[in-house]
XYZ file of C-alpha atoms in Angstrom:
431
model
C 133.927 78.461 93.025
C 132.802 79.951 96.336
C 133.167 83.447 94.854
C 130.896 82.466 91.954
C 128.198 81.274 94.367
C 128.400 84.506 96.358
C 128.225 86.620 93.205
C 125.275 84.570 91.960
C 123.426 85.122 95.224
C 124.195 88.836 95.119
C 122.819 89.073 91.589
C 119.649 87.254 92.636
C 119.274 89.513 95.675
C 119.730 92.616 93.538
C 117.240 91.329 90.984
C 114.658 90.597 93.688
C 115.186 94.057 95.225
C 114.736 95.724 91.845
C 111.335 94.066 91.424
C 110.032 93.966 95.000
C 111.555 96.854 97.004
C 111.386 100.624 96.439
C 114.680 102.228 95.494
C 116.601 103.284 98.591
C 114.737 100.866 100.884
C 114.449 101.052 103.889
C 115.329 104.760 104.154
C 112.975 105.792 101.361
C 109.816 104.477 103.042
C 108.093 104.822 106.405
C 108.862 102.189 109.091
C 105.400 100.645 108.824
C 105.937 99.770 105.144
C 107.554 96.394 105.860
C 104.876 95.034 108.246
C 102.174 96.336 105.910
C 103.630 94.530 102.904
C 104.118 91.301 104.889
C 100.437 91.324 105.837
C 99.464 92.261 102.278
C 101.517 89.376 100.859
C 99.821 86.886 103.191
C 96.439 88.320 102.281
C 97.040 87.880 98.552
C 98.464 84.402 99.079
C 95.258 83.317 100.825
C 93.199 85.190 98.231
C 94.947 83.433 95.345
C 94.299 80.035 96.926
C 90.648 80.924 97.511
C 90.162 81.937 93.875
C 90.936 78.385 92.768
C 88.121 76.952 94.873
C 85.564 79.618 93.934
C 86.319 79.475 90.198
C 86.066 75.693 90.210
C 82.693 75.918 91.978
C 81.387 78.474 89.472
C 82.405 76.411 86.463
C 81.062 73.193 87.951
C 77.740 74.837 88.835
C 77.441 76.432 85.400
C 77.977 73.075 83.716
C 75.379 71.319 85.839
C 72.802 74.094 85.608
C 73.001 74.330 81.837
C 73.155 70.732 80.640
C 69.702 71.037 79.116
C 69.963 74.541 77.735
C 73.393 74.266 76.173
C 76.406 76.486 75.763
C 74.474 79.602 74.715
C 72.587 79.774 78.014
C 75.833 79.262 79.925
C 77.429 82.161 78.076
C 74.397 84.385 78.739
C 74.455 83.537 82.453
C 78.162 84.344 82.668
C 77.643 87.664 80.875
C 74.758 88.609 83.196
C 76.958 87.755 86.184
C 79.722 90.077 84.934
C 77.181 92.789 84.192
C 75.967 92.716 87.785
C 79.551 93.219 88.922
C 80.023 96.279 86.706
C 76.793 97.724 88.082
C 78.238 97.325 91.569
C 81.303 99.363 90.629
C 79.081 102.133 89.320
C 76.848 102.217 92.413
C 79.754 102.359 94.842
C 81.161 105.550 93.311
C 78.722 107.738 95.292
C 80.643 106.911 98.504
C 83.902 108.284 97.120
C 84.279 111.039 99.729
C 83.527 108.596 102.553
C 86.364 106.411 101.267
C 88.783 109.301 101.819
C 87.522 109.983 105.331
C 87.019 106.471 106.697
C 89.830 104.830 104.772
C 90.635 101.969 107.143
C 86.999 101.166 107.807
C 86.159 100.913 104.113
C 89.307 98.940 103.381
C 88.431 96.310 105.978
C 84.770 96.347 104.932
C 85.878 95.764 101.341
C 87.927 92.727 102.328
C 85.027 91.307 104.337
C 82.705 91.899 101.399
C 85.198 90.166 99.118
C 85.065 87.069 101.316
C 81.280 87.177 101.411
C 81.267 87.183 97.615
C 83.704 84.276 97.531
C 81.451 82.304 99.893
C 78.479 82.919 97.600
C 80.518 81.729 94.605
C 81.416 78.565 96.486
C 77.758 77.942 97.295
C 76.833 77.819 93.581
C 78.262 74.288 93.418
C 75.910 73.204 96.210
C 72.840 74.836 94.639
C 73.530 74.737 90.878
C 69.934 75.570 90.029
C 70.371 78.981 91.656
C 73.565 79.780 89.776
C 72.412 83.066 88.292
C 71.130 84.829 91.462
C 74.019 83.527 93.587
C 76.695 84.337 91.011
C 75.257 87.808 90.309
C 75.106 88.652 94.007
C 78.629 87.306 94.517
C 80.034 89.314 91.622
C 78.183 92.425 92.792
C 79.734 92.038 96.257
C 83.223 91.397 94.903
C 83.109 94.388 92.574
C 81.906 96.642 95.390
C 84.809 95.314 97.433
C 87.240 95.884 94.564
C 86.255 99.564 94.338
C 86.803 99.998 98.086
C 90.169 98.234 97.985
C 91.481 100.023 94.888
C 90.239 103.450 96.028
C 91.956 103.187 99.401
C 95.247 101.873 98.028
C 96.790 105.161 96.887
C 96.197 107.076 100.165
C 97.811 104.224 102.086
C 100.840 104.049 99.790
C 101.176 107.823 100.064
C 101.852 107.519 103.803
C 104.853 105.273 103.050
C 106.522 107.461 100.411
C 109.165 109.624 102.103
C 111.121 110.805 99.061
C 108.390 111.828 96.643
C 108.465 108.213 95.425
C 104.777 107.311 95.443
C 104.917 105.718 91.973
C 107.877 103.531 92.960
C 106.219 102.475 96.238
C 102.971 101.677 94.408
C 104.700 99.679 91.664
C 106.742 97.590 94.105
C 103.757 97.082 96.404
C 101.672 95.743 93.546
C 104.579 93.574 92.436
C 104.687 91.932 95.868
C 100.913 91.457 95.819
C 100.957 89.885 92.341
C 103.782 87.528 93.271
C 101.905 86.447 96.409
C 98.750 85.958 94.344
C 100.575 83.667 91.902
C 102.043 81.638 94.764
C 98.598 81.468 96.364
C 97.036 80.235 93.127
C 99.647 77.476 92.915
C 98.891 76.596 96.538
C 95.173 76.480 95.767
C 95.731 74.131 92.822
C 97.842 71.846 95.022
C 95.170 71.839 97.745
C 92.425 71.141 95.222
C 94.281 68.029 94.013
C 94.486 66.602 97.545
C 90.693 66.169 97.697
C 90.461 67.966 101.043
C 86.938 68.838 102.252
C 86.026 71.999 100.366
C 84.094 73.918 103.020
C 86.609 73.459 105.911
C 89.509 74.305 103.583
C 87.703 77.388 102.316
C 86.946 78.438 105.911
C 90.592 78.177 106.968
C 91.777 80.147 103.935
C 89.088 82.802 104.489
C 90.085 83.225 108.132
C 93.703 83.644 107.060
C 92.655 86.270 104.501
C 90.581 88.248 107.019
C 93.237 88.099 109.757
C 95.908 89.290 107.310
C 93.561 92.076 106.187
C 93.057 93.269 109.757
C 96.797 93.201 110.467
C 97.383 95.123 107.233
C 94.934 97.849 108.249
C 96.339 98.070 111.773
C 99.865 98.765 110.487
C 98.769 101.937 108.662
C 99.487 105.182 110.543
C 97.624 108.137 109.088
C 98.719 111.628 110.261
C 95.309 113.294 110.149
C 92.097 113.044 112.152
C 88.979 111.456 110.767
C 85.741 110.779 112.624
C 86.887 107.546 114.269
C 90.342 108.790 115.287
C 88.912 112.079 116.553
C 86.408 110.165 118.659
C 89.192 108.279 120.459
C 91.527 111.283 120.669
C 88.771 113.576 122.020
C 87.658 111.057 124.654
C 91.259 110.519 125.731
C 91.815 114.288 125.866
C 88.748 114.748 128.071
C 89.783 111.941 130.381
C 93.499 112.680 130.730
C 93.972 116.245 129.478
C 96.534 115.068 126.901
C 96.249 114.413 123.169
C 97.472 110.927 122.146
C 100.235 110.715 119.550
C 99.942 109.380 116.003
C 100.813 105.788 116.839
C 98.436 105.506 119.781
C 95.653 107.363 117.984
C 95.881 105.019 114.993
C 96.243 101.810 116.992
C 93.302 102.698 119.246
C 91.136 103.965 116.396
C 87.781 102.176 116.633
C 87.713 100.357 113.291
C 84.627 98.409 114.298
C 81.637 100.644 115.128
C 80.751 98.801 118.336
C 84.103 99.868 119.827
C 83.162 103.552 119.659
C 80.685 104.776 122.307
C 80.171 107.967 120.286
C 79.551 106.308 116.917
C 76.628 107.933 115.126
C 76.052 110.354 118.017
C 77.857 113.394 116.556
C 75.995 114.900 113.597
C 78.067 117.508 111.760
C 76.094 119.805 109.488
C 72.728 118.877 111.004
C 69.480 120.423 109.852
C 67.491 122.648 112.194
C 64.607 120.160 112.157
C 66.676 117.273 113.535
C 68.861 119.385 115.832
C 66.145 121.376 117.591
C 62.859 120.351 119.144
C 61.517 123.857 118.535
C 62.392 127.508 117.849
C 63.337 128.106 121.475
C 66.088 125.487 121.431
C 67.493 127.018 118.251
C 67.568 130.491 119.794
C 69.239 129.139 122.952
C 71.892 127.336 120.904
C 72.681 130.403 118.805
C 72.914 132.545 121.944
C 75.107 130.045 123.798
C 77.558 129.739 120.887
C 77.382 133.333 119.669
C 80.558 134.468 117.965
C 81.377 130.995 116.629
C 80.829 129.514 113.200
C 78.673 126.769 114.649
C 76.141 126.032 117.364
C 75.588 122.784 119.264
C 72.432 121.193 120.577
C 71.925 118.042 122.614
C 68.744 116.008 122.460
C 68.131 113.536 125.231
C 65.502 111.661 123.179
C 68.120 110.646 120.592
C 71.239 110.802 122.789
C 72.977 112.734 120.003
C 74.848 116.023 119.767
C 74.036 118.105 116.691
C 76.377 120.672 115.167
C 74.644 123.425 113.196
C 77.311 124.819 110.885
C 76.929 128.403 109.817
C 77.511 129.656 106.306
C 81.261 129.984 105.700
C 82.326 127.511 108.415
C 85.894 126.435 107.593
C 87.832 123.264 108.411
C 88.992 124.595 111.777
C 85.428 125.503 112.762
C 84.230 122.019 111.822
C 87.033 120.462 113.883
C 86.218 122.664 116.876
C 82.517 121.834 116.575
C 83.302 118.114 116.435
C 85.673 118.307 119.422
C 83.100 120.251 121.463
C 80.436 117.701 120.515
C 82.607 114.801 121.684
C 83.442 116.643 124.906
C 79.758 117.280 125.518
C 78.890 113.600 125.018
C 81.772 112.620 127.296
C 80.501 114.983 129.998
C 76.931 113.696 129.777
C 77.977 110.028 129.683
C 80.493 110.458 132.510
C 77.944 112.211 134.705
C 75.442 109.407 134.099
C 78.103 106.809 134.878
C 79.032 108.659 138.067
C 75.430 108.571 139.229
C 75.298 104.821 138.671
C 78.558 104.314 140.549
C 77.323 106.466 143.441
C 74.312 104.214 143.781
C 76.481 101.085 144.020
C 77.410 99.801 147.528
C 81.070 99.259 146.666
C 83.579 101.603 145.100
C 84.358 101.177 141.445
C 87.919 101.243 140.176
C 88.829 104.260 138.063
C 88.994 103.954 134.320
C 92.228 102.509 132.970
C 94.575 105.156 131.647
C 96.223 105.445 128.266
C 99.719 106.347 127.211
C 98.632 109.970 127.346
C 97.669 109.697 131.023
C 101.247 109.878 132.231
C 101.763 113.038 130.187
C 98.655 114.586 131.708
C 99.848 113.944 135.230
C 103.299 115.300 134.508
C 102.410 118.368 132.440
C 100.236 121.432 132.501
C 97.604 119.701 130.351
C 96.185 118.208 133.524
C 94.313 121.520 134.008
C 91.943 120.605 131.169
C 91.200 117.225 132.705
C 90.653 118.808 136.130
C 88.132 121.295 134.742
C 86.290 118.552 132.880
C 86.227 116.297 135.932
C 84.858 119.190 138.014
C 82.165 119.700 135.380
C 81.293 116.007 135.587
C 80.902 116.308 139.365
C 78.601 119.309 138.907
C 76.533 117.584 136.228
C 76.283 114.459 138.348
C 74.672 116.463 141.138
C 72.112 117.919 138.735
C 70.745 114.526 137.726
C 69.602 113.170 134.402
C 67.468 115.174 132.028
C 67.543 118.223 129.830
C 69.057 120.411 132.550
C 72.260 118.325 132.638
C 72.518 118.526 128.851
C 72.052 122.302 128.873
C 74.683 122.732 131.595
C 77.086 120.603 129.547
C 76.435 122.845 126.553
C 77.083 125.944 128.663
C 80.366 124.507 129.950
C 81.585 123.573 126.459
C 80.667 127.017 125.116
C 82.607 128.778 127.907
C 85.621 126.469 127.766
C 88.811 127.349 125.904
C 90.056 123.757 125.681
C 90.210 123.857 121.858
C 93.353 126.020 121.899
C 95.057 123.560 124.234
C 93.895 120.680 122.037
C 95.313 122.385 118.943
C 98.666 123.007 120.596
C 99.059 119.471 121.853
C 97.791 117.889 118.629
C 100.338 119.773 116.540
C 103.121 118.804 118.942
C 101.994 115.174 118.728
C 102.340 115.245 114.935
C 98.699 115.491 113.887
C 98.243 117.498 110.667
C 95.137 119.432 111.586
C 94.896 121.145 108.200
C 94.300 117.697 106.691
C 91.457 116.865 109.080
C 88.808 114.884 107.205
C 85.481 114.738 109.043
C 83.189 114.851 105.996
C 80.384 117.003 107.437
C 77.060 117.261 105.684
C 76.634 120.147 103.268
C 73.767 121.763 105.217
C 74.669 125.272 106.403
C 72.781 127.739 108.554
C 72.226 131.097 106.868
C 71.578 133.868 109.368
C 70.207 137.266 108.417
């Protein structure tokens, strides 16, 4: 009898593994697969429960709003609502390349947009007379979110597949998500029958969905540099002289824009009009960066660094231009911060280090940090203004830190050939 129970449990375990786990698990997937799928399951569970409340609100609002006009008007309103959603899917397609580059950011933005759409659907029950505009906007938001979520799914699954088993990983991942969604729907039905206050219940479920979404995104470790990861890695490299590894670079990646002091301040593929205040600045930039496939300018009025990419600039040139731009901004910002600290009556504690700091102190990479710190001291003595920016440009142009960055980045596991910075298509054609 005991043997029968054990065999029955083994059969159930095997059956569950066949449907929910990739073949060869856990050796066939990356270590972060399990925490990612746990977060994804919780997210779909909360999402399934939320769908019960939003669908009930839509149907209730539609019934109230169309008592006088009848079933035909209700059907037309529903069709218009779905049409708005399909339009959203079409409009979002133009950001396809951005989805590849800023994968985590768009994934989280999609989940937030999904919740915003759900909140609008819930509000239709409170304002039934405004069903059509609310429902159309909600469906537009949810379809935009769906494109972002679906488009970013395959690149994430690809990072988990270790044995050329992307299809298996995708199938089992979706199986887990669908099972969690079914369980969540059952939970939503049970909650709806308890007559709990709708808005507080919806709020709790939405918070659970968003938290699970953030945890899901944070578990993903991508082996290439995008704009956000490069921003953190470059600033850490300037500060410590060492390139952070994959895990640190991904965990510290500024998902939210307000966490990145360089966000929007590096313009790759800038036009001459926005990069230069006049012909003289263009000539100075081309002379300073002669022999390279790009030229940098810094404009104090905008606080931005502009990279003019020359015709034929390849991926490595774009990466070098972006790294130099981040280093320049770090130099200018650090010099300004040093001036403020010098004016203060009490000493200010040094910046907190990162995991890479210990490596910088122990290895030869500290030479890069020493040179950059010396440049900061020199810039700080110059004072604010265009002269400091020009000296920072001169230092970056003379520096050979890119070779050291390349060496360390490759040792740390970064796949530089996959770098995805999505520069603008503007190129500088020189006679």
